[in-house]
Short mmCIF file of C-alpha atoms in Angstrom, two decimals:
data_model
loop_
_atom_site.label_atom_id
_atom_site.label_comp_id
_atom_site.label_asym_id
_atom_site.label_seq_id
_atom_site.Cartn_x
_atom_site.Cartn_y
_atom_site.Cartn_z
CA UNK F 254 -61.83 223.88 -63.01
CA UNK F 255 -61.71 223.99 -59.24
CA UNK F 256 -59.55 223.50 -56.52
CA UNK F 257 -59.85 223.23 -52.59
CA UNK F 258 -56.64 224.98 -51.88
CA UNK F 259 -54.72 227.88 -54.07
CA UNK F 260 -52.28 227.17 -55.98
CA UNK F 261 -48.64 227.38 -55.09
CA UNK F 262 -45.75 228.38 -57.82
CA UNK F 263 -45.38 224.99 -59.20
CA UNK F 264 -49.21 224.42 -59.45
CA UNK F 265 -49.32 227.81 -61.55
CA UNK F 266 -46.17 226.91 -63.55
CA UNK F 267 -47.87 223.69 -64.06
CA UNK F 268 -51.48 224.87 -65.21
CA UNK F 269 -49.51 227.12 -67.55
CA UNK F 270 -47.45 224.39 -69.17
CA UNK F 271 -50.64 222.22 -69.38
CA UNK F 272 -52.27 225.21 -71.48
CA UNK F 273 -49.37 225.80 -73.89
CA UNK F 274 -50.47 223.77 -77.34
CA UNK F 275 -48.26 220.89 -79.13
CA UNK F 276 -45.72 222.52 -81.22
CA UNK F 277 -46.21 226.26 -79.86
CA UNK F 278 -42.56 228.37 -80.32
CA UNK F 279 -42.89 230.50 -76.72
CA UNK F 280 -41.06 232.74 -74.44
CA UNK F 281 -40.81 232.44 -70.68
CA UNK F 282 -39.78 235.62 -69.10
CA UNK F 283 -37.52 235.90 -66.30
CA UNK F 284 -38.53 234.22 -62.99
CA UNK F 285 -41.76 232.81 -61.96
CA UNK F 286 -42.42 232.17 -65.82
CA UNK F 287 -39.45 230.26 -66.16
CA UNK F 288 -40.01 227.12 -64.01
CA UNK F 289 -42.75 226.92 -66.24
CA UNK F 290 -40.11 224.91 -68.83
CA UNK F 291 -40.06 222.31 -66.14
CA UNK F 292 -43.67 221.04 -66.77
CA UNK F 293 -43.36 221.18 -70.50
CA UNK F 294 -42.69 217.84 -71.59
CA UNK F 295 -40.24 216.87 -74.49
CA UNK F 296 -43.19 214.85 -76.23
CA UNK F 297 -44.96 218.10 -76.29
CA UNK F 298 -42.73 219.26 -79.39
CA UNK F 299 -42.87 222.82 -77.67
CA UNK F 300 -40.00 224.73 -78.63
CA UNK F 301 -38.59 227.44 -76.07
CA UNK F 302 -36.99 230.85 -77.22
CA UNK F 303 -34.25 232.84 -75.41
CA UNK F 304 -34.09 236.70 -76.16
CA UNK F 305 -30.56 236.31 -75.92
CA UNK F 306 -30.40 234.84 -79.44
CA UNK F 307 -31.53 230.95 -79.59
CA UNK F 308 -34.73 228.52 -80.54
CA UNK F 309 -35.07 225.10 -78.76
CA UNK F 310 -33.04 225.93 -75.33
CA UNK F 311 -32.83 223.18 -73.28
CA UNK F 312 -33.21 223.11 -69.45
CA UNK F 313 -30.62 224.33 -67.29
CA UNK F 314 -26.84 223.59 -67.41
CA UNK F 315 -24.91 222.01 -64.42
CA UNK F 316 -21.64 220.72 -63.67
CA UNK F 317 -19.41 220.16 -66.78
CA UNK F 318 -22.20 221.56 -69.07
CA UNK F 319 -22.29 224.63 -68.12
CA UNK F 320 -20.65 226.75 -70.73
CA UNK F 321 -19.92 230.50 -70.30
CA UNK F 322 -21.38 231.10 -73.84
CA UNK F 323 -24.61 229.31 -73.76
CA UNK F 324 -27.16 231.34 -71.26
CA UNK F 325 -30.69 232.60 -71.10
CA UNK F 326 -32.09 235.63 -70.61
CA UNK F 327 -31.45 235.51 -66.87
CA UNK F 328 -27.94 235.20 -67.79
CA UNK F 329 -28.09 231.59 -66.21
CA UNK F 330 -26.48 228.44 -67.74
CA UNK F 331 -28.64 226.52 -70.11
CA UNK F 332 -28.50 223.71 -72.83
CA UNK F 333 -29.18 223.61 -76.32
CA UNK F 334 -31.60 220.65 -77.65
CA UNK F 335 -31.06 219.04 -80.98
CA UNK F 336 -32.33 221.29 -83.72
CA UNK F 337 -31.21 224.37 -81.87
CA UNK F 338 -30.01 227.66 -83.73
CA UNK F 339 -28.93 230.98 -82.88
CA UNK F 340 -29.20 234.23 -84.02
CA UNK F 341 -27.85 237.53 -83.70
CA UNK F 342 -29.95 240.27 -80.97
CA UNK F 343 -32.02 242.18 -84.01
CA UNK F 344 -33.36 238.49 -85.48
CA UNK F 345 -33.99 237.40 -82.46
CA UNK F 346 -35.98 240.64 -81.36
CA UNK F 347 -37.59 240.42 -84.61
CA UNK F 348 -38.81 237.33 -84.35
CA UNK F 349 -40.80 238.75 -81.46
CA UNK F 350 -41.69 242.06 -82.51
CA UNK F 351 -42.84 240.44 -86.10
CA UNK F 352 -45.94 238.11 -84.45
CA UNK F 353 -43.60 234.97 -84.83
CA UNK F 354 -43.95 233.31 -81.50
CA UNK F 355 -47.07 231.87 -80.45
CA UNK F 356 -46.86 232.73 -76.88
CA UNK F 357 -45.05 234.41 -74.18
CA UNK F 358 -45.41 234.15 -70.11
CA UNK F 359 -44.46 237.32 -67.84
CA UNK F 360 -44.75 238.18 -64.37
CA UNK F 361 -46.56 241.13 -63.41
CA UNK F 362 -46.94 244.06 -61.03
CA UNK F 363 -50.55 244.76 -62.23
CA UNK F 364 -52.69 243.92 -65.09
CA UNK F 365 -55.42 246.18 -66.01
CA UNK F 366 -58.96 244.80 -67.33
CA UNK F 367 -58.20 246.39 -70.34
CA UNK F 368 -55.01 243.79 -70.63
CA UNK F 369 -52.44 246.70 -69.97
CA UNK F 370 -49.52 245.46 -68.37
CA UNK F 371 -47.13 246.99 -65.95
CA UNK F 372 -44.52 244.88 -65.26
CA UNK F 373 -40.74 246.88 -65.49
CA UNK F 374 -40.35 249.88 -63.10
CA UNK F 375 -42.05 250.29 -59.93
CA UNK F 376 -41.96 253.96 -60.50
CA UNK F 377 -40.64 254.90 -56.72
CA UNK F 378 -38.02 257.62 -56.44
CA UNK F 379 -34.85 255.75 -56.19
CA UNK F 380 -35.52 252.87 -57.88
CA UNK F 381 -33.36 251.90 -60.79
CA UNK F 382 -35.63 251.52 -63.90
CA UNK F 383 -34.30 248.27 -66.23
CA UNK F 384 -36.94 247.24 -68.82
CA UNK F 385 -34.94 244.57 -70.81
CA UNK F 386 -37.14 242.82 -73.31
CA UNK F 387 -40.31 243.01 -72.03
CA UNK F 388 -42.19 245.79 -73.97
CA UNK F 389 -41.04 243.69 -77.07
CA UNK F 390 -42.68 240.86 -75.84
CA UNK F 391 -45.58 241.90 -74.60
CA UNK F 392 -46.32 242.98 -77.81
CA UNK F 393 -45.23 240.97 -80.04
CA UNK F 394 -46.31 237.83 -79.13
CA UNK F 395 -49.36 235.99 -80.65
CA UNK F 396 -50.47 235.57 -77.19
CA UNK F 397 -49.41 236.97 -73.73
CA UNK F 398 -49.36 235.56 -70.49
CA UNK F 399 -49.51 236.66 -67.25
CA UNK F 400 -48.18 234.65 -63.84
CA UNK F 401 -48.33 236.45 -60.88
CA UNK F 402 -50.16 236.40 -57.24
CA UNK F 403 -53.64 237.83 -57.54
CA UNK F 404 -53.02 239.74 -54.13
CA UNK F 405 -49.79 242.16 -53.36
CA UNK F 406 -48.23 241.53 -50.21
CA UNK F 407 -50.31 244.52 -48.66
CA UNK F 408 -53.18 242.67 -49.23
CA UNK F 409 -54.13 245.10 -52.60
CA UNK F 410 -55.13 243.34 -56.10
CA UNK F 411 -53.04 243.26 -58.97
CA UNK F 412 -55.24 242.90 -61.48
CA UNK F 413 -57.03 246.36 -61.61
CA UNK F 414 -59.32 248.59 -63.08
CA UNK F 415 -56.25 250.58 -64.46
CA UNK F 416 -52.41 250.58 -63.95
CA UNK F 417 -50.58 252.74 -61.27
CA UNK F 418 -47.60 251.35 -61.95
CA UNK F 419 -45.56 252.73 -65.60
CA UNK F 420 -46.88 250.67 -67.87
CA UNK F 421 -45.08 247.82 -70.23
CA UNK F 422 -47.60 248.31 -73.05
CA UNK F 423 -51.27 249.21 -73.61
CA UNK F 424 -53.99 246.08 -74.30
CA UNK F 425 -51.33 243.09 -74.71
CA UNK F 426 -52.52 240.29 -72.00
CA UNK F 427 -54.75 238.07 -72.81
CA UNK F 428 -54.60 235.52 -69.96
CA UNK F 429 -53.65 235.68 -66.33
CA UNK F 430 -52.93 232.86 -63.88
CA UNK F 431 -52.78 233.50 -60.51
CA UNK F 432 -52.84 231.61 -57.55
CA UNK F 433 -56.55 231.99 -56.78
CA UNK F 434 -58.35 231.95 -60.44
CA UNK F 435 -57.20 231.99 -64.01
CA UNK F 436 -58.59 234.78 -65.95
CA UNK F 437 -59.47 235.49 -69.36
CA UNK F 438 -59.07 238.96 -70.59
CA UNK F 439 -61.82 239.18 -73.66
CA UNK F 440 -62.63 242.43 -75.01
CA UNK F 441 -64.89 244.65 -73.31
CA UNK F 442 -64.60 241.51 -70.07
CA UNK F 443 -62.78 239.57 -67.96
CA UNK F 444 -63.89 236.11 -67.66
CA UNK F 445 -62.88 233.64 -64.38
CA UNK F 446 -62.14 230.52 -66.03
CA UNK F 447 -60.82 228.15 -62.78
CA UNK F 448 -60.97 229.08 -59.40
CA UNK F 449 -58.80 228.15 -56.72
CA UNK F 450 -59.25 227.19 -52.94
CA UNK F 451 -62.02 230.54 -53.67
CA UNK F 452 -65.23 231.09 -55.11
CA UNK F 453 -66.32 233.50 -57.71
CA UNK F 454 -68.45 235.40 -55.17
CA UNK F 455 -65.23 236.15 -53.12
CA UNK F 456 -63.07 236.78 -56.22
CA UNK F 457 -65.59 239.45 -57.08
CA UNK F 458 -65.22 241.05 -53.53
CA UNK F 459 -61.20 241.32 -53.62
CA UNK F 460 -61.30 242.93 -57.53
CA UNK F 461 -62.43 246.20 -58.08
CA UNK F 462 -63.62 245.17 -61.94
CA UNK F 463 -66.71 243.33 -63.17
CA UNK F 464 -65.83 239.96 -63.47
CA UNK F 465 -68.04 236.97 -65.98
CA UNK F 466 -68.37 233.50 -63.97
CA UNK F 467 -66.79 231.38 -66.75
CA UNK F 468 -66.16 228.55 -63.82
CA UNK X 162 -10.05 249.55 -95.95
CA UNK X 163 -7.39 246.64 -94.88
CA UNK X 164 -7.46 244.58 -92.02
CA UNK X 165 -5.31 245.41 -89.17
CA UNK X 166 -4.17 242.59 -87.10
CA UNK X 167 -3.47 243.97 -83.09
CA UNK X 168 -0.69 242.24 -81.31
CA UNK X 169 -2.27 242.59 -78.00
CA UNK X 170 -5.78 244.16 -76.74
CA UNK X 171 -3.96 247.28 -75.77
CA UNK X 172 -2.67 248.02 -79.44
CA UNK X 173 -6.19 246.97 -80.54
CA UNK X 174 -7.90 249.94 -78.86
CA UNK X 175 -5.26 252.71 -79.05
CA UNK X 176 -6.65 255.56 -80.57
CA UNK X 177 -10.05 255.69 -79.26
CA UNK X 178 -10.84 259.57 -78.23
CA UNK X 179 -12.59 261.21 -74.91
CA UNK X 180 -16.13 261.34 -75.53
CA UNK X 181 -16.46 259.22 -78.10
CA UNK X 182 -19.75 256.58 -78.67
CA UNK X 183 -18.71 252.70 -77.78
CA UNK X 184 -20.74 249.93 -78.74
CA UNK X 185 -19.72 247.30 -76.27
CA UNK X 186 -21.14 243.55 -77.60
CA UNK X 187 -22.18 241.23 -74.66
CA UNK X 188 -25.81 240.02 -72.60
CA UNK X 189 -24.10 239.90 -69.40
CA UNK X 190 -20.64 237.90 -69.60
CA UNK X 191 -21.93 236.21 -72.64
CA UNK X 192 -20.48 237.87 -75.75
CA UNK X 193 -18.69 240.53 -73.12
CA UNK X 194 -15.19 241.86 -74.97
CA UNK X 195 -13.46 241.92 -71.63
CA UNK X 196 -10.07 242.09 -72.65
CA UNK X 197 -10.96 244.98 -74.61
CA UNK X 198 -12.86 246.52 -72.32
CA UNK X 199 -9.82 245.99 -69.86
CA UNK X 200 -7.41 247.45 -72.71
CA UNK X 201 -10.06 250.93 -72.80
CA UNK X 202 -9.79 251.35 -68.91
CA UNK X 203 -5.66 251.27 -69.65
CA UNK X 204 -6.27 253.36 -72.32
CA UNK X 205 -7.24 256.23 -70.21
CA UNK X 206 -10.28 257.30 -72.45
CA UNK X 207 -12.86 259.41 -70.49
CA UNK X 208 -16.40 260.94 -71.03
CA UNK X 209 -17.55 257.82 -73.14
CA UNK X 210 -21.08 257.14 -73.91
CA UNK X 211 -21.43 253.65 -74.05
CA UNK X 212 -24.13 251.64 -75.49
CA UNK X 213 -24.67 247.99 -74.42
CA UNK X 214 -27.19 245.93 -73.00
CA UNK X 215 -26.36 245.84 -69.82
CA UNK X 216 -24.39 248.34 -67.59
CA UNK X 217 -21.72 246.29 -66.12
CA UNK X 218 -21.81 243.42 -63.15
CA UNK X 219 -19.64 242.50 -60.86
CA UNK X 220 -16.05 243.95 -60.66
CA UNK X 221 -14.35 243.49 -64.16
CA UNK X 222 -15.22 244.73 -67.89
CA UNK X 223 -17.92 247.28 -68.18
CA UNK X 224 -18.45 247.52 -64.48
CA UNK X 225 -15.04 248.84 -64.17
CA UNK X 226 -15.35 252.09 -66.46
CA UNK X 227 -18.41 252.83 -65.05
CA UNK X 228 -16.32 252.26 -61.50
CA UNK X 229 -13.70 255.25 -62.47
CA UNK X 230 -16.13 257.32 -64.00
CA UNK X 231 -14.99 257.13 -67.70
CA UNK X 232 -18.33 256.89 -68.52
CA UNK X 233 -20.64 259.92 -69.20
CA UNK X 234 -23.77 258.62 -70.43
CA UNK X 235 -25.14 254.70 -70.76
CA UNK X 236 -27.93 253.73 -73.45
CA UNK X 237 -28.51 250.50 -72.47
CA UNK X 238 -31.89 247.95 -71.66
CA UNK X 239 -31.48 246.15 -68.24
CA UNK X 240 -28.57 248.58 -65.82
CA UNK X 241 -30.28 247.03 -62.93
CA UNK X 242 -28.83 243.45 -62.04
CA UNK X 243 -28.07 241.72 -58.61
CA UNK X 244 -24.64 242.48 -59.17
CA UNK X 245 -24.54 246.01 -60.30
CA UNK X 246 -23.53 247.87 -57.93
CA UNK X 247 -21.09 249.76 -59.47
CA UNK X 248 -23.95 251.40 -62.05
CA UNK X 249 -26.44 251.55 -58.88
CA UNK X 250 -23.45 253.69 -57.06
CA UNK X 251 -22.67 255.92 -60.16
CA UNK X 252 -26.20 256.48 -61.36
CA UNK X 253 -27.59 257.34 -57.68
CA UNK X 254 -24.71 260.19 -56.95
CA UNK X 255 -25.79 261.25 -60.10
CA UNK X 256 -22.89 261.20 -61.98
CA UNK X 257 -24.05 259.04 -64.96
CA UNK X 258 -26.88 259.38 -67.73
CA UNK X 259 -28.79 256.91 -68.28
CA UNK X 260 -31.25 256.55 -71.48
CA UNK X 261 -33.53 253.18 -70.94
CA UNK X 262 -33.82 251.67 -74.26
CA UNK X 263 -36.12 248.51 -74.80
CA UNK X 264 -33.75 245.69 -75.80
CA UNK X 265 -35.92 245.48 -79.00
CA UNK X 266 -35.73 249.27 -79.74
CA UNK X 267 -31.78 249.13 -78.85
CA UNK X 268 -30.86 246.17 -80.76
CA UNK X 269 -33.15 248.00 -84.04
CA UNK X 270 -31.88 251.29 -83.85
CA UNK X 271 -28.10 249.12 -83.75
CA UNK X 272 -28.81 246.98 -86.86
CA UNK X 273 -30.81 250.73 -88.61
CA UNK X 274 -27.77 252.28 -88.35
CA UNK X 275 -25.78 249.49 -90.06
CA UNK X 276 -27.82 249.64 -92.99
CA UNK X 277 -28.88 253.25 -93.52
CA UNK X 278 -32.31 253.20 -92.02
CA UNK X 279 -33.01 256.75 -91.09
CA UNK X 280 -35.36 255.90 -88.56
CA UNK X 281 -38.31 254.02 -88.42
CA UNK X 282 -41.92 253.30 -86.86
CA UNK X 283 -42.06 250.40 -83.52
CA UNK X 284 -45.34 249.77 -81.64
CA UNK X 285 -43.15 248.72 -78.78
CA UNK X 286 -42.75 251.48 -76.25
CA UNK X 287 -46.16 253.45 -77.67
CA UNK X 288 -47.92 254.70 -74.58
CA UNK X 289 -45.11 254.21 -72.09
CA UNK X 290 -43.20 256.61 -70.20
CA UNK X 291 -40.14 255.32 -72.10
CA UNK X 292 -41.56 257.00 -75.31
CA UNK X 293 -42.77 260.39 -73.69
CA UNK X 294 -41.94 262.91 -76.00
CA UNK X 295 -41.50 261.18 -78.92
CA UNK X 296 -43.13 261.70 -82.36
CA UNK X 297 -45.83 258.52 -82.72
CA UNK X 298 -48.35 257.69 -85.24
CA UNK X 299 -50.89 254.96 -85.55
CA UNK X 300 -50.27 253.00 -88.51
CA UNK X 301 -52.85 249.94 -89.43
CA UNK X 302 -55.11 250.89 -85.88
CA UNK X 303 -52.09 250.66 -83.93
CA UNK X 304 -50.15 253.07 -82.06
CA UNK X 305 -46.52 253.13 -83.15
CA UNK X 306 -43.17 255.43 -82.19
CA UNK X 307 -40.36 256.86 -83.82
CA UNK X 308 -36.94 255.48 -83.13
CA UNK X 309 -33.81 256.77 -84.53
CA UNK X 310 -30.66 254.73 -85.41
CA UNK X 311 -27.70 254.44 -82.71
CA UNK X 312 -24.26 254.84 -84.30
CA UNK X 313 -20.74 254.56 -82.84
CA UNK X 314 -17.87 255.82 -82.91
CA UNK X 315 -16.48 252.48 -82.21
CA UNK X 316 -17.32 249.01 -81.68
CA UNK X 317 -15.63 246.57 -79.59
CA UNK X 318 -17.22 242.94 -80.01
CA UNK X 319 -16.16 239.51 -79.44
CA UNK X 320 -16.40 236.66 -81.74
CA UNK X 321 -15.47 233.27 -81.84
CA UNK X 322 -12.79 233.11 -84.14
CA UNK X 323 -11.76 234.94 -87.11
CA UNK X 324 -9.78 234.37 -90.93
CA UNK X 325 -7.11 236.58 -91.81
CA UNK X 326 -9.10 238.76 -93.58
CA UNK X 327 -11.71 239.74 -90.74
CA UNK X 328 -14.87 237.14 -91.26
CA UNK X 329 -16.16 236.48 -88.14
CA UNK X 330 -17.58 233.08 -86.50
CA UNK X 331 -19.58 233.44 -83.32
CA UNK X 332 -20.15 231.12 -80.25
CA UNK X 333 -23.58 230.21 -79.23
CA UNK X 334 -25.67 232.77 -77.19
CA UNK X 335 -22.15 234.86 -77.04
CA UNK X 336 -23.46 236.36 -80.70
CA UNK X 337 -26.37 238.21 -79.02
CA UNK X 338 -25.20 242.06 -80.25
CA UNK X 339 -21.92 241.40 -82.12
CA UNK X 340 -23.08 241.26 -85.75
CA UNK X 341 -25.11 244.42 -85.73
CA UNK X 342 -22.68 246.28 -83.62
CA UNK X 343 -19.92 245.61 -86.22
CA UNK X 344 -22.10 247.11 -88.60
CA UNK X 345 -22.90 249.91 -87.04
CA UNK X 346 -19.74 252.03 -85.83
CA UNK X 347 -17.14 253.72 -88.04
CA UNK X 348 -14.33 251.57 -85.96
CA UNK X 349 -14.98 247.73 -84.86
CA UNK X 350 -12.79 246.15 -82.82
CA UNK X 351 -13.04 242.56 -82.46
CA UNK X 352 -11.34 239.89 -79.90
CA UNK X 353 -11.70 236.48 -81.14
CA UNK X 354 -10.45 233.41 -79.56
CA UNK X 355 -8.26 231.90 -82.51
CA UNK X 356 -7.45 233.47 -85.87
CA UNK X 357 -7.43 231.05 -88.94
CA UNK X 358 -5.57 231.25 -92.75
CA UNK X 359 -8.13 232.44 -95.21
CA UNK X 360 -10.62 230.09 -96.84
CA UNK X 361 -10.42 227.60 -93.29
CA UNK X 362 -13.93 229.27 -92.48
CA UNK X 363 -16.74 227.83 -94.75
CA UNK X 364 -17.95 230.71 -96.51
CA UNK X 365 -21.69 229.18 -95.47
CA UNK X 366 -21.17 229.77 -92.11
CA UNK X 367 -19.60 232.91 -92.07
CA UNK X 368 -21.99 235.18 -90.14
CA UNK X 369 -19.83 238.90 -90.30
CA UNK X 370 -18.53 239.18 -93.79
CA UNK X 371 -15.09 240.74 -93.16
CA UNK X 372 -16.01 244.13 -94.44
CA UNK X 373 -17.68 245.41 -91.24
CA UNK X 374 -14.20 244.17 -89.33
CA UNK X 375 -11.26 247.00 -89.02
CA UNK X 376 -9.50 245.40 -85.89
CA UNK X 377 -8.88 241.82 -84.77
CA UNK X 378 -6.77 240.77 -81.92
CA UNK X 379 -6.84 237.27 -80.74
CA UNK X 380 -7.16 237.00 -77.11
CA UNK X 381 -6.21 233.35 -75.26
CA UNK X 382 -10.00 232.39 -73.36
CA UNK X 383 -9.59 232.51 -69.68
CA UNK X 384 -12.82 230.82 -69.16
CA UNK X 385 -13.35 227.54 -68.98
CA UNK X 386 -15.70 226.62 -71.72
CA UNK X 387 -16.80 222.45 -72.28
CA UNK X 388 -13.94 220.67 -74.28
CA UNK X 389 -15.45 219.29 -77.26
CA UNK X 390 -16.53 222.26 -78.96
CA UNK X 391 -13.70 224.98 -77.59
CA UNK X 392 -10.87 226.41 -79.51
CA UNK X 393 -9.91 226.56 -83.01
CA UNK X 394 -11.65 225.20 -85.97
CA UNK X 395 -15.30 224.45 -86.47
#
């Protein structure tokens, strides 16, 4: 796939939604990854898991819904959609950790060829270190997903040859979409499957890693 | 051991020594004992390690012992939260420990001590800084760490409602660490929003049996939850 322009948020939470298959039991992390539930439609059968203990979350509560006891993993407001259940913090971490859902999305501070992923603790002196669930789900998905802007705001690519930043886990992404390409990370290669508003030539100027045309 | 029944959140508590381990239930507000939480502060209990989630937001509940330094030492996933200043302040003069625990990791080593696991094997955290300097080994190709249990002293969880002899009902999301944490400290504390007559809970449904439960006090909500699923009964 191609664009002319690069994708904005929406257009990545949308390409991700589009990508997720019928029936798949998945995980969107905090942020960026969440508005990805708003381009999963209910006909889809997909069926969205909260760390916070819950299968089949619905979308965000307002106004009289919103109930003090019923909230995602960013601690905001949701609903629960028929055939909801909940569970207590170990199931529901086991259920991750024991290759149960089929996919989880995550943003990123880099991703290494390799499909290390740093996304938790910038690592500068000062800065208060919270992992939350992410090293669970990095791992213990079926398959990981990465959403994040190929470029850091100094200009410097995320995706790298290896991490700087403390990693989340070692070898655990398998995809990344970004606002300029999609790539696949394959063993051994990382393959541009869709560029955006770019070409493949240019994409292989701003990342220091071999890249496979895939476009 | 028998049940015993707490007339307020302040009885409920009483006893709790300096230095001792609390497992506090909660994933933010969600779950969050406040009233017990409140009742510790009152308490006067000092040089606490607590172990939660989450170290306290805003200005009430965890945020407050960690506010007049009762707190020694946090083991917790996710301290850092747009409200959390009280942790940020605390933890940047220095005058708190913190040990990061993966939310996995935590809520394992929780549920391990419950049930006599003297440690076991995780791939989560292998080749992280959060696993520096602990014993690993690669089982099946893959690269896995050591994690021992995490036991209290006392827990202090919240549950939905309760019977007279200490079985426990949760609401929603508000579950999150509650059931493990009951299992896992020599005390648990529990405020529930109603307490009912024996055999009004289905025995189906009940999700803490009552022997993990040494403490209930009921506690009136004073958040507003929707009306057609609040309150007593199921």
């Amino acid at each position: 796939m191609t664009s002319t322009g690069r994708l904005d948020r929406d257009g990545m939470a949308r390409l991700v939604a589009a990508d997720i298959p019928r029936g798949a039991f998945v995980n969107l992390g905090i942020g960026l990854p969440t508005t990805v539930a708003n381009h999963l439609s209910p006909e889809g059968g997909v069926t969205l898991h909260t760390e916070n203990g819950m299968l089949g979350m619905g979308p965000e509560a307002h106004g009289d819904e919103v109930d003090p006891d019923l909230t995602n993993a960013g601690k905001v407001p949701v609903t629960e959609l028929p055939g909801a259940s909940y569970f207590h913090h170990a199931d529901s971490f086991a259920m991750m950790r024991g290759g149960h859902l089929d996919i989880c999305v995550l943003g990123a501070y880099q991703v290494s060829g390799a499909g290390d992923l740093a996304n938790w603790h910038t690592g500068k002196p000062g800065d208060i270190p919270a992992v939350g669930g992410a090293m669970d789900l990095a791992l213990g998905a079926k398959q990981t997903f990465v959403m994040m802007n190929l470029l850091a705001r100094d200009g410097s690519p995320k995706l790298v040859p290896e991490c700087t930043y403390p990693l989340t886990a070692l070898g655990c992404v398998s995809r990344v979409y970004t606002d300029l390409a999609v790539f696949l990370v394959e063993p051994g290669r990382v393959v541009v499957r869709d560029v955006f508003g770019t070409t493949f030539t240019e994409l292989e100027s701003l990342v220091d890693l071999p890249l496979v045309d895939g476009t | 051991m028998t049940l015993t029944m707490a007339g307020d959140p302040l009885e409920a508590v009483a006893g709790i020594e300096d230095g001792s381990t609390i497992l506090v239930g909660g994933f933010g507000a969600a779950g969050e004992p406040v009233d017990l939480i409140d009742a510790l502060l009152h308490s006067g209990a000092k040089d606490l390690t607590l172990v939660s989630n989450n170290a306290g937001g805003g200005d009430g509940g965890i945020a407050l012992l960690v506010k007049e330094r009762r707190i020694r030492k946090v083991v917790c996933s996710f301290p850092r939260q747009f409200n959390s200043w009280h942790f940020d302040a605390a933890y940047r003069a220095g005058e708190l420990a913190l040990e990061l625990v993966p939310q996995g990791n935590l809520a394992e080593r929780i549920r391990a001590a419950g049930a006599g696991i003297g440690a076991f094997y995780t791939p989560t955290g292998y080749g992280t800084m959060l696993a520096e300097g602990k014993e690993t080994r690669e089982i099946d190709g893959r690269g896995h760490v050591l994690e021992y249990p995490i036991r209290g002293d006392v827990a202090l969880v919240r549950a939905h409602l309760a019977d007279e002899l200490g079985n426990l009902v949760y609401r929603k999301t508000a579950r999150n660490f509650g059931p493990i944490m009951a299992t896992a400290a020599a005390r648990t504390i529990v405020q529930v929003d109603d307490i009912l007559p024996v055999g009004a809970l289905d025995p189906e449904t009940i999700v803490t049996p009552c022997i993990y439960v040494d403490v209930v006090v009921r506690v009136d909500r004073h958040d507003k939850v929707p009306s057609d699923s609040a309150g007593g009964g199921q």
